[in-house]
């Protein structure tokens, strides 16, 4: 058996890495348009940063965090998400003096989940956060930004936006109680996993993927029945603003998100083409989280998107091999060859030299690499101070001067 990466992790290279870079660029461009500034936080943080904010009973904290003891016995955790580290960074570095603050970041996160298509143990997330405003415009702005980024990355894919509101913290506490009571009465019919959540985390039963749980959920209490007028209006405003900008959405009363810190607006962008791991972007409001982390009592809203899932949906022909394959037929033409190579690169041409000194082998490799242009230097070219340009796609070739060559290739 060849040595392999650890289960649930993967190397990024070739086509996938090119797609990753395309995503990065699109995210950066849009972050700039929407006026967010980027922050890179450490990959590990103190375990306490995550435990309470994410919820002691959340799946992430209970089963998925990579936590370890440092040499001085303090507990550290590989970040399982970006929001808490970003907020910690905002507090640590005094970003919160002038509000609102708009931050974004990208990079790896770690969760010990059961690996499958679209679900990994190390994966990369994009994250956007707006801190210091409770305006629903911020919620909608973030949804619009997510929608724009998705359309830029996946122009031809159908992606649905689901929204819900969780009300404020007090409403959520009342709702959870009611939900617990409801599920207690149905406990024996629930899946084993959901049975374990009846008391500790009943919200998560609502987004169970088990069909029997889903059937029971149809008659479960709905949070909107617990809303005050204010909470109701807030959610209606989000919907009206989305309609104003012609963003289609579906209200899903069972959309609760996985982590404890959410309140009011929550949303998810999903694709039908991904199987069970179908959420591309998820987010919502988390008023109270900054305070919980030791900062001022300011509201916040944000979202996270999974880069690997976006890569899975990007089509394969976005990348063409535009490298020019450079062939020296013999080592004795090295000095002439080096001068030509040097001139081509000075003219910003992307040239691949294979160091083979064997025409047949080099041509076969150029074909395998799906190359269009090949430059061949042999006795004839050196003697006449020329270069041969071969087009493998058109099956044509001509022997020309270096200037002519550069002119053709630079087009
Ligand atoms: P979450 O932080 O769970 O809301 O996840 C935000 C986004 O990250 C999801 O919508 C997915 O696109 C992505 N994601 C979450 N978990 C994984 C995973 N284990 N593997 C790959 N992508 C993931």
PDB file of C-alpha atoms in Angstrom, residues 32 63 115 207:
ATOM      1  CA  UNK A  32     -13.379  44.264  -1.934  1.00  0.00           C
ATOM      2  CA  UNK A  63     -17.799  14.658  18.932  1.00  0.00           C
ATOM      3  CA  UNK A 115     -15.815  11.212   5.760  1.00  0.00           C
ATOM      4  CA  UNK A 207     -32.876  19.100  10.744  1.00  0.00           C
TER       5      UNK A 207
END
